[in-house]
C-alpha atoms as a printed R data frame, in Angstrom:
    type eleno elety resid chain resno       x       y       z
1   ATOM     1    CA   UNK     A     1   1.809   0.227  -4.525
2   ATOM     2    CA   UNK     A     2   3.842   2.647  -2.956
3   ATOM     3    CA   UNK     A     3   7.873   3.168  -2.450
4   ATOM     4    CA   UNK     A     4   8.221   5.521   0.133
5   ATOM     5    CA   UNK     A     5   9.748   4.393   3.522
6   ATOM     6    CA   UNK     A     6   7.313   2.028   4.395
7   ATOM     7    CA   UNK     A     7   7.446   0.646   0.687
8   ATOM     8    CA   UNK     A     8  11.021   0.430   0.679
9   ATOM     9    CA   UNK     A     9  11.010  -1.950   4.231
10  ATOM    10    CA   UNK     A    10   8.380  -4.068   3.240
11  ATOM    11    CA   UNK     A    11  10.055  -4.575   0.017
12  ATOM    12    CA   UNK     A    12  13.643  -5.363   2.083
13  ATOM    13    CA   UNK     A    13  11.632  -8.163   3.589
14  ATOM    14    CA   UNK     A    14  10.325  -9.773   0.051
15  ATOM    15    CA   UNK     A    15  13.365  -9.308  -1.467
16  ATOM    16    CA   UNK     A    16  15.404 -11.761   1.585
17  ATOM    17    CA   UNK     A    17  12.421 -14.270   0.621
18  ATOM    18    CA   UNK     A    18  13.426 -14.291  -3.517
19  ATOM    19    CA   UNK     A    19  10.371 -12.635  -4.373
20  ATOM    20    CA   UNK     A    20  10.687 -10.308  -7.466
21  ATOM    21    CA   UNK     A    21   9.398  -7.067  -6.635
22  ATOM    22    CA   UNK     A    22   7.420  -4.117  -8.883
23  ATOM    23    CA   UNK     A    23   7.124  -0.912  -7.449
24  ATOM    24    CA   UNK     A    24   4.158   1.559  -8.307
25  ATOM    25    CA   UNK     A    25   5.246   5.526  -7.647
26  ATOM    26    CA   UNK     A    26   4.108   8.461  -8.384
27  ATOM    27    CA   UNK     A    27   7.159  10.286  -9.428
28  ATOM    28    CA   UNK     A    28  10.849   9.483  -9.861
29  ATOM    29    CA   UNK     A    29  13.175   9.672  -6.806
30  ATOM    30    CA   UNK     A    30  16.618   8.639  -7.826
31  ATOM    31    CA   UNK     A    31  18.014   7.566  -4.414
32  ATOM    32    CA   UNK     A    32  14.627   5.267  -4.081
33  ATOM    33    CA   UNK     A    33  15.037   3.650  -7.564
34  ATOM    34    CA   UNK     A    34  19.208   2.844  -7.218
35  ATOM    35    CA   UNK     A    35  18.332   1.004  -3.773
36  ATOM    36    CA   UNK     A    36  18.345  -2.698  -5.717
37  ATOM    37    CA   UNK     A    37  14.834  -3.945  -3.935
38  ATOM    38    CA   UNK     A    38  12.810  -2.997  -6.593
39  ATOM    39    CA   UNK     A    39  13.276  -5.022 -10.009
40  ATOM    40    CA   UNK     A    40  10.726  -2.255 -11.951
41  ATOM    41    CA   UNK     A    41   8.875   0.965 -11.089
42  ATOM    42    CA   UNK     A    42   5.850   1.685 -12.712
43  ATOM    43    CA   UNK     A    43   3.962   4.779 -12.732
44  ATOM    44    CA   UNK     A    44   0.612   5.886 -12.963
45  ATOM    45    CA   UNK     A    45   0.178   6.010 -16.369
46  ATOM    46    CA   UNK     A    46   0.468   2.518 -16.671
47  ATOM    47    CA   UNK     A    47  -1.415   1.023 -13.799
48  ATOM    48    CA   UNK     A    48  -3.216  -1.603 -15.196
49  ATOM    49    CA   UNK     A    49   0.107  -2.891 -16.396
50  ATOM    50    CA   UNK     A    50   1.731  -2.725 -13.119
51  ATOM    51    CA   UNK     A    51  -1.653  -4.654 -11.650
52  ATOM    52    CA   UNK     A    52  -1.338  -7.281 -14.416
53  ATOM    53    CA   UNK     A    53   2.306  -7.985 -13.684
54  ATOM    54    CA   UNK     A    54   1.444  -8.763  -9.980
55  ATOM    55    CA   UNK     A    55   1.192 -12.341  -8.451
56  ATOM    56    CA   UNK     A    56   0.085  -9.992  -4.679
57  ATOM    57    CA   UNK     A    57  -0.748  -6.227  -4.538
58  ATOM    58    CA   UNK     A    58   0.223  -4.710  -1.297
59  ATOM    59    CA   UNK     A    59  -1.156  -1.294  -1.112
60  ATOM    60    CA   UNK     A    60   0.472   1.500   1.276
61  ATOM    61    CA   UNK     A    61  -0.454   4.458  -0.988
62  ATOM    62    CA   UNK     A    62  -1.243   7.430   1.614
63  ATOM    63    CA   UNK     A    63  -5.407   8.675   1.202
64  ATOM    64    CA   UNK     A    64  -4.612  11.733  -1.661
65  ATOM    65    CA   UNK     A    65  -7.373  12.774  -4.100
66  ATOM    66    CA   UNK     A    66  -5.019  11.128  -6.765
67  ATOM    67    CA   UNK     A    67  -5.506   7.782  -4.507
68  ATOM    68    CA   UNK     A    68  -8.741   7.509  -3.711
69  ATOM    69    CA   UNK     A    69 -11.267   4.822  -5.551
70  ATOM    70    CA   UNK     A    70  -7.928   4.197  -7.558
71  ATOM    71    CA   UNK     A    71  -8.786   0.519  -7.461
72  ATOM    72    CA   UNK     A    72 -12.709   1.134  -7.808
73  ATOM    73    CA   UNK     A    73 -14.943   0.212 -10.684
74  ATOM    74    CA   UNK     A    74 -13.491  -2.619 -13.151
75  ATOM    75    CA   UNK     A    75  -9.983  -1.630 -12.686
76  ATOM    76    CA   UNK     A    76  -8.861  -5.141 -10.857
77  ATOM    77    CA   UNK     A    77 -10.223  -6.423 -14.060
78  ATOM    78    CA   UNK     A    78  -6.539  -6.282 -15.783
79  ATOM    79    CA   UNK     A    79  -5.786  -8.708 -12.880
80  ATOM    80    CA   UNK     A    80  -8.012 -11.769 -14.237
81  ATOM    81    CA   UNK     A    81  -5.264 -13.727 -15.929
82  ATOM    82    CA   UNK     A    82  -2.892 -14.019 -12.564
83  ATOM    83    CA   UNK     A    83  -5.591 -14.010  -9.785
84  ATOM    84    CA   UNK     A    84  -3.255 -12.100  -7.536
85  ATOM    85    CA   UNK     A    85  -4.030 -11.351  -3.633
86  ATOM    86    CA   UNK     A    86  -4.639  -7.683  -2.627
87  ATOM    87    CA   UNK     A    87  -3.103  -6.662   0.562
88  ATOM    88    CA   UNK     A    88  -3.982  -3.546   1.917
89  ATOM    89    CA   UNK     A    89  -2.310  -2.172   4.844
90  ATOM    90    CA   UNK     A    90  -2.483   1.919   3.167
91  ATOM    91    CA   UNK     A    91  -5.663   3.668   3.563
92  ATOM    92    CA   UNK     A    92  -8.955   2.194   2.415
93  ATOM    93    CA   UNK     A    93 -10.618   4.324   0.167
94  ATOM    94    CA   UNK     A    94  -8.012   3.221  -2.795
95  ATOM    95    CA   UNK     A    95 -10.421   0.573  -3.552
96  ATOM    96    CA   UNK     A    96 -14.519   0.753  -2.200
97  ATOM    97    CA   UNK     A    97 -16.230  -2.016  -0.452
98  ATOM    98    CA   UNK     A    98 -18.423  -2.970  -3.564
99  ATOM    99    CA   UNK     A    99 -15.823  -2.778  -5.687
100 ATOM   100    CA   UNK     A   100 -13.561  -4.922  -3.878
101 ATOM   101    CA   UNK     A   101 -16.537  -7.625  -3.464
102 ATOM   102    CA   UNK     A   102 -16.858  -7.487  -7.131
103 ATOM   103    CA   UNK     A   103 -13.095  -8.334  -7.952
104 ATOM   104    CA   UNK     A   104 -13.142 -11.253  -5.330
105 ATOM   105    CA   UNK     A   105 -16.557 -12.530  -6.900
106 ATOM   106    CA   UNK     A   106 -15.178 -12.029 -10.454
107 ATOM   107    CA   UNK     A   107 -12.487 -13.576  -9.679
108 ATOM   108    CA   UNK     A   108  -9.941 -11.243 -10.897
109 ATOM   109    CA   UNK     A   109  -8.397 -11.257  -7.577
110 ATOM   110    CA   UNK     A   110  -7.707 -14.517  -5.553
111 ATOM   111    CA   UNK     A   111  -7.719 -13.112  -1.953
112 ATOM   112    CA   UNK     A   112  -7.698  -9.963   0.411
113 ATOM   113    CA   UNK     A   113  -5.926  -9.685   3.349
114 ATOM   114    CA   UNK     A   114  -7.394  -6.186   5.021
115 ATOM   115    CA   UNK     A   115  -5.630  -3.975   7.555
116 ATOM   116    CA   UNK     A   116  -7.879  -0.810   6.435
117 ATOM   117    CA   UNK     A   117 -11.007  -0.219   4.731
118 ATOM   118    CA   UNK     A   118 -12.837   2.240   3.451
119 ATOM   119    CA   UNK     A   119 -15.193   2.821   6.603
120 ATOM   120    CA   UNK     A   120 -13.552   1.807   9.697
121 ATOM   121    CA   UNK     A   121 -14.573  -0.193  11.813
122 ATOM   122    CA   UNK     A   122 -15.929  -2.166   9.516
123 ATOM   123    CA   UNK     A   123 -19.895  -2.236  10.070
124 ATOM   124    CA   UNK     A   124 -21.056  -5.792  11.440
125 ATOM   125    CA   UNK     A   125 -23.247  -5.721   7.916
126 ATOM   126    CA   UNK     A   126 -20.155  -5.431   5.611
127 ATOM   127    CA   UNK     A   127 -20.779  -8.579   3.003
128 ATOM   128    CA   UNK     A   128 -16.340  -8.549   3.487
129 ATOM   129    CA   UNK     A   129 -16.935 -10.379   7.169
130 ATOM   130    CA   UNK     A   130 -18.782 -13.435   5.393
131 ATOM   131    CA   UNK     A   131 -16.330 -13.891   2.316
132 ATOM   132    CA   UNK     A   132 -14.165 -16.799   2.993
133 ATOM   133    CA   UNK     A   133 -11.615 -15.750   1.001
134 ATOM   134    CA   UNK     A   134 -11.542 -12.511   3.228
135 ATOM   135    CA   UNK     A   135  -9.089 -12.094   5.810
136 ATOM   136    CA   UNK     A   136  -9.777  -8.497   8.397
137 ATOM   137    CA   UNK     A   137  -7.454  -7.444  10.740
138 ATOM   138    CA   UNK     A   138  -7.762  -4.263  13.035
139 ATOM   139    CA   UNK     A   139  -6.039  -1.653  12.056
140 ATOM   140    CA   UNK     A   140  -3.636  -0.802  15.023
141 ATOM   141    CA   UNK     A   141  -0.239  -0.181  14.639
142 ATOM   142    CA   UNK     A   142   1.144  -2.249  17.064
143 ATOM   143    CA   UNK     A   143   2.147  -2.693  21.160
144 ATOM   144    CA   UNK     A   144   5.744  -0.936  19.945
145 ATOM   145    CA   UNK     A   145   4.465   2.117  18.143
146 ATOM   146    CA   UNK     A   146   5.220   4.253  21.710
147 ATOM   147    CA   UNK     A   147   9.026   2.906  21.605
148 ATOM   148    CA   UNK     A   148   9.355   3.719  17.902
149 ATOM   149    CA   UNK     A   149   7.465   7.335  18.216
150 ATOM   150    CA   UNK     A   150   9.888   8.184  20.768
151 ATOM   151    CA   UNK     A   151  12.806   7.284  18.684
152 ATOM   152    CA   UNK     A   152  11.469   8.905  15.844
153 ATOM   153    CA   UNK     A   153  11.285  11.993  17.743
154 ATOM   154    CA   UNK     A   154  14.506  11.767  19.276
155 ATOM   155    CA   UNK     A   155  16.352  11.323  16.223
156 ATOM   156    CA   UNK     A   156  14.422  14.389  14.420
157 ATOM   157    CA   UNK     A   157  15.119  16.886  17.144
158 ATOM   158    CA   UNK     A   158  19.244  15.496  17.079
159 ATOM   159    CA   UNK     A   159  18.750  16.600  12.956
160 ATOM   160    CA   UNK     A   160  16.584  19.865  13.990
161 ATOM   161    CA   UNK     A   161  19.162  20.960  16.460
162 ATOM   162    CA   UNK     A   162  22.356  19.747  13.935
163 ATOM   163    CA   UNK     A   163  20.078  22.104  11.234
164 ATOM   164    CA   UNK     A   164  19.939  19.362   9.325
165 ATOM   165    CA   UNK     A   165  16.872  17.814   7.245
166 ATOM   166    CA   UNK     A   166  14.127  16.246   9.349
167 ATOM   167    CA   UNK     A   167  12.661  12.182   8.496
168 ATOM   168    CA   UNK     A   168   9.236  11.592   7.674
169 ATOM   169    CA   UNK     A   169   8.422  15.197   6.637
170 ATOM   170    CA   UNK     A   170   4.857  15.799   5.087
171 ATOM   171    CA   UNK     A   171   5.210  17.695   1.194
172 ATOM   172    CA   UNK     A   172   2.053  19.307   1.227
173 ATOM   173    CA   UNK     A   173   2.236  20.026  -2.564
174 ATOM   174    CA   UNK     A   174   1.895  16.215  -3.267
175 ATOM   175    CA   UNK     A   175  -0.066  15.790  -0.339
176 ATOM   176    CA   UNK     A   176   2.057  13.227   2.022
């Protein structure tokens, strides 16, 4: 769920394992869908058959209104036939805690491996620390994340300075 830059590398990385890879975007970017990693884009007018297709969901949707509870209520329900694991390494309010409980419980998804969630830190009374099926990890990006800031910000002020285009520029009319 997700194609932008961090979509597109995590799906470079599935695709080198075989895996077949669906891609969930909000609108169509033509340089993102002739890249080969993703097999088929879905949009989100038909989410629940992009979450039925899925054998793992690996959220990295940014926190929009349009995004948030996305995943709540009985919408993981679609997901019953394949079981598939939820990853989510986005922002946590696409899905909320009792919501997410429900699904594993239900059964409609198999597993969740957590990066975010939708209060963070997690409270020690969160019913997601006890689930077995469960896996938490703290959301910190990493002991690199100085190195690749720097470089980041290297590289745009090279563009800025060529008057060129700038990477990793926020649209503020869709809100990421």
């Amino acid at each position: 769920m997700g194609t932008g830059n961090i979509g597109m590398k995590i799906a470079s990385y599935l695709k080198k394992l075989g895996m077949t890879i669906h891609g969930l975007k909000n609108h169509k970017m033509e340089n993102v869908e002739n890249s080969g990693l993703i097999d088929e884009y879905y949009y989100p007018d038909n989410l629940n058959g992009f979450l039925a297709s899925c054998d793992y969901i690996c959220n990295i949707l940014p926190s929009t209104p349009a995004t948030t509870g996305l995943l709540s209520g009985n919408r993981l329900e679609v997901c019953a036939f394949r079981k598939p694991a939820f990853i989510n390494v986005g922002r946590g309010d696409v899905i909320d805690e009792d919501s997410l409980i429900h699904a594993l419980n239900a059964g409609w998804i198999s597993k969740a491996f957590l990066d975010v969630v939708p209060i963070e830190p997690l409270p020690h009374s969160s019913k997601l620390w006890e689930m077995e099926n469960v896996v938490i990890t703290p959301h910190a990006s990493g002991p690199y994340f100085t190195d690749t800031l720097a470089s980041v910000f290297l590289e745009n002020l090279k563009l800025y300075l060529d008057e060129k285009p700038l990477n990793f520029q926020i649209d503020f009319g869709v809100e990421y």
